[in-house]
Amino acid sequence: MTENRIDVNRFTLGNGLRVVHSYDPSTAMVAVDVLYDTGARDESPELTGMAHLFEHLMFGGSENVDDFDGEIEDAGGSNNAWTSNDFTNFYDTLPAQNIETAFHLESDRMLALSFNLRSLEVQRNVVIEEFKQQCLNRPYGELAHYLRKAVYGGTHPYSWPTIGLTPQHIANVTDEDVRRWFYSHYAPNNAVLTVCGNVTLERVRELAKKWFGDINPREIAKRELPKPDFPAKDTIEEVRADVPATAVAIGIPMAAYGCPGYLEADILTDILAAGHASRMYRKLIAVNAADGLFASADASITGSEHEGMLILNARLTRPGMDDAMKAREMMLEIVREMASEDGAATERELNRTFNRYEATFRFNNLSYLGKAQELALAEIHGEDINTRVAERRAVTTTDLRLTAQKLFNETPSATIIYRPAND
């Protein structure tokens, strides 16, 4: 094992389940992660929020296990899950000596949910309440809905956030909908099982065959995404809502994960907004910058598996529409500078992002859980996790300038100006 290199083992069961393993004798714990290749991108505009609902339903009991959380806690462990537009991920951490408990529980809910109508009703209410808390009863909660729709149009599944378009869709979910989603998306041949921690490859192979080997593969629903209805020209939409201050969000279509231009866009947002040395902080937020108009400013990417979105967003100190339009132009001016010879990213800025990324990457992979989740995604992407830092460090300032030219000068954007209703 070379310095900083992560040793990775892989094998595939006869039913198509991909298994990834990394041995770490420095801990007494183990992480068991199951990543399903399904998310909100597999939903229809008429029934959104299904992937997120299923994240909850998978804890509601399975064929041979009534209380998933209780079983994990009795084994001295904990568990959680997350859902995105692209994936649904479940993970357990527990003492390595009790690892078989996690294999038993994860395999049982992959085999079959209990399809308990009471569980459906309980989790449906939980998700509806979460929608209300996150989107309807929180300032700026619906901003993502407006921005995604403005960038992607109304039919592409990226045009709504993971939580869905409306709570009414979840309220309408039937037992038949649940069964159809489960059997067409949750299957060994649509998942990656990753195990990291103090457990040997031989033990993982033994447990994987014992607990997952007899689960039959299933016919996975064919993924047919419509073409995004990206803006043909710059658009600006004003929204009035019960918010304390004006927010400005600009969405710009960008490359999908792993495609040319993706890494460059990610690095550009780091230079723009990561830390007090970033361009947006220095030019918009720092003392006496931008006439005190900006309370905050940020840049990020969605990191999507298909055509993604680069987002510029800011909160303002003044509510007027004229100030909102001024803020929009100032944000665009800063990013467009990066497409010019004089304003292009410098070697110093680029190296700072490289160092920050590598430090975060190395630190995250010191954790057996963080490593398990990174390895699961790398397996889905067909990547070697050990080449990530080198691939990023291969990006040049010229690459960044050319990507900035494409993104900020040649690609139409969509802007949402989210203003106080009583202004």
PDB file of N, CA and C in Angstrom, residues 46-47 50 53 120 124 128 166-177:
ATOM      1  N   GLU A  46     -46.158  13.624 -12.562  1.00  0.00           N
ATOM      2  CA  GLU A  46     -47.456  13.420 -11.924  1.00  0.00           C
ATOM      3  C   GLU A  46     -47.340  12.769 -10.552  1.00  0.00           C
ATOM      4  N   LEU A  47     -46.177  12.198 -10.230  1.00  0.00           N
ATOM      5  CA  LEU A  47     -46.002  11.534  -8.939  1.00  0.00           C
ATOM      6  C   LEU A  47     -44.562  11.747  -8.479  1.00  0.00           C
ATOM      7  N   MET A  50     -41.418  10.329  -4.694  1.00  0.00           N
ATOM      8  CA  MET A  50     -41.440   8.888  -4.407  1.00  0.00           C
ATOM      9  C   MET A  50     -40.100   8.394  -3.862  1.00  0.00           C
ATOM     10  N   LEU A  53     -39.839   9.454  -0.302  1.00  0.00           N
ATOM     11  CA  LEU A  53     -40.768   8.673   0.517  1.00  0.00           C
ATOM     12  C   LEU A  53     -40.197   7.292   0.790  1.00  0.00           C
ATOM     13  N   LEU A 120     -47.087   2.882   5.623  1.00  0.00           N
ATOM     14  CA  LEU A 120     -47.233   3.829   4.522  1.00  0.00           C
ATOM     15  C   LEU A 120     -47.913   5.098   5.008  1.00  0.00           C
ATOM     16  N   ARG A 124     -45.974   8.570   5.076  1.00  0.00           N
ATOM     17  CA  ARG A 124     -46.553   9.576   4.190  1.00  0.00           C
ATOM     18  C   ARG A 124     -46.785  10.879   4.972  1.00  0.00           C
ATOM     19  N   ILE A 128     -44.940  14.496   4.309  1.00  0.00           N
ATOM     20  CA  ILE A 128     -45.757  15.687   4.055  1.00  0.00           C
ATOM     21  C   ILE A 128     -45.416  16.783   5.049  1.00  0.00           C
ATOM     22  N   THR A 166     -45.077  18.844  -4.907  1.00  0.00           N
ATOM     23  CA  THR A 166     -46.176  19.224  -4.018  1.00  0.00           C
ATOM     24  C   THR A 166     -46.444  18.092  -3.045  1.00  0.00           C
ATOM     25  N   PRO A 167     -46.844  18.385  -1.814  1.00  0.00           N
ATOM     26  CA  PRO A 167     -47.164  17.317  -0.866  1.00  0.00           C
ATOM     27  C   PRO A 167     -48.374  16.501  -1.287  1.00  0.00           C
ATOM     28  N   GLN A 168     -49.178  17.051  -2.183  1.00  0.00           N
ATOM     29  CA  GLN A 168     -50.362  16.313  -2.635  1.00  0.00           C
ATOM     30  C   GLN A 168     -49.973  15.038  -3.371  1.00  0.00           C
ATOM     31  N   HIS A 169     -48.820  15.052  -4.050  1.00  0.00           N
ATOM     32  CA  HIS A 169     -48.371  13.839  -4.738  1.00  0.00           C
ATOM     33  C   HIS A 169     -48.150  12.703  -3.746  1.00  0.00           C
ATOM     34  N   ILE A 170     -47.521  13.005  -2.622  1.00  0.00           N
ATOM     35  CA  ILE A 170     -47.284  11.977  -1.610  1.00  0.00           C
ATOM     36  C   ILE A 170     -48.599  11.554  -0.959  1.00  0.00           C
ATOM     37  N   ALA A 171     -49.492  12.508  -0.764  1.00  0.00           N
ATOM     38  CA  ALA A 171     -50.797  12.177  -0.185  1.00  0.00           C
ATOM     39  C   ALA A 171     -51.565  11.199  -1.075  1.00  0.00           C
ATOM     40  N   ASN A 172     -51.284  11.232  -2.376  1.00  0.00           N
ATOM     41  CA  ASN A 172     -52.006  10.378  -3.320  1.00  0.00           C
ATOM     42  C   ASN A 172     -51.356   9.016  -3.546  1.00  0.00           C
ATOM     43  N   VAL A 173     -50.182   8.775  -2.955  1.00  0.00           N
ATOM     44  CA  VAL A 173     -49.473   7.513  -3.184  1.00  0.00           C
ATOM     45  C   VAL A 173     -50.288   6.336  -2.662  1.00  0.00           C
ATOM     46  N   THR A 174     -50.397   5.292  -3.474  1.00  0.00           N
ATOM     47  CA  THR A 174     -51.149   4.103  -3.100  1.00  0.00           C
ATOM     48  C   THR A 174     -50.202   2.938  -2.800  1.00  0.00           C
ATOM     49  N   ASP A 175     -50.753   1.899  -2.213  1.00  0.00           N
ATOM     50  CA  ASP A 175     -49.966   0.689  -1.964  1.00  0.00           C
ATOM     51  C   ASP A 175     -49.436   0.120  -3.271  1.00  0.00           C
ATOM     52  N   GLU A 176     -50.216   0.214  -4.329  1.00  0.00           N
ATOM     53  CA  GLU A 176     -49.770  -0.283  -5.638  1.00  0.00           C
ATOM     54  C   GLU A 176     -48.581   0.521  -6.148  1.00  0.00           C
ATOM     55  N   ASP A 177     -48.614   1.848  -5.945  1.00  0.00           N
ATOM     56  CA  ASP A 177     -47.481   2.692  -6.340  1.00  0.00           C
ATOM     57  C   ASP A 177     -46.214   2.267  -5.600  1.00  0.00           C
TER      58      ASP A 177
END
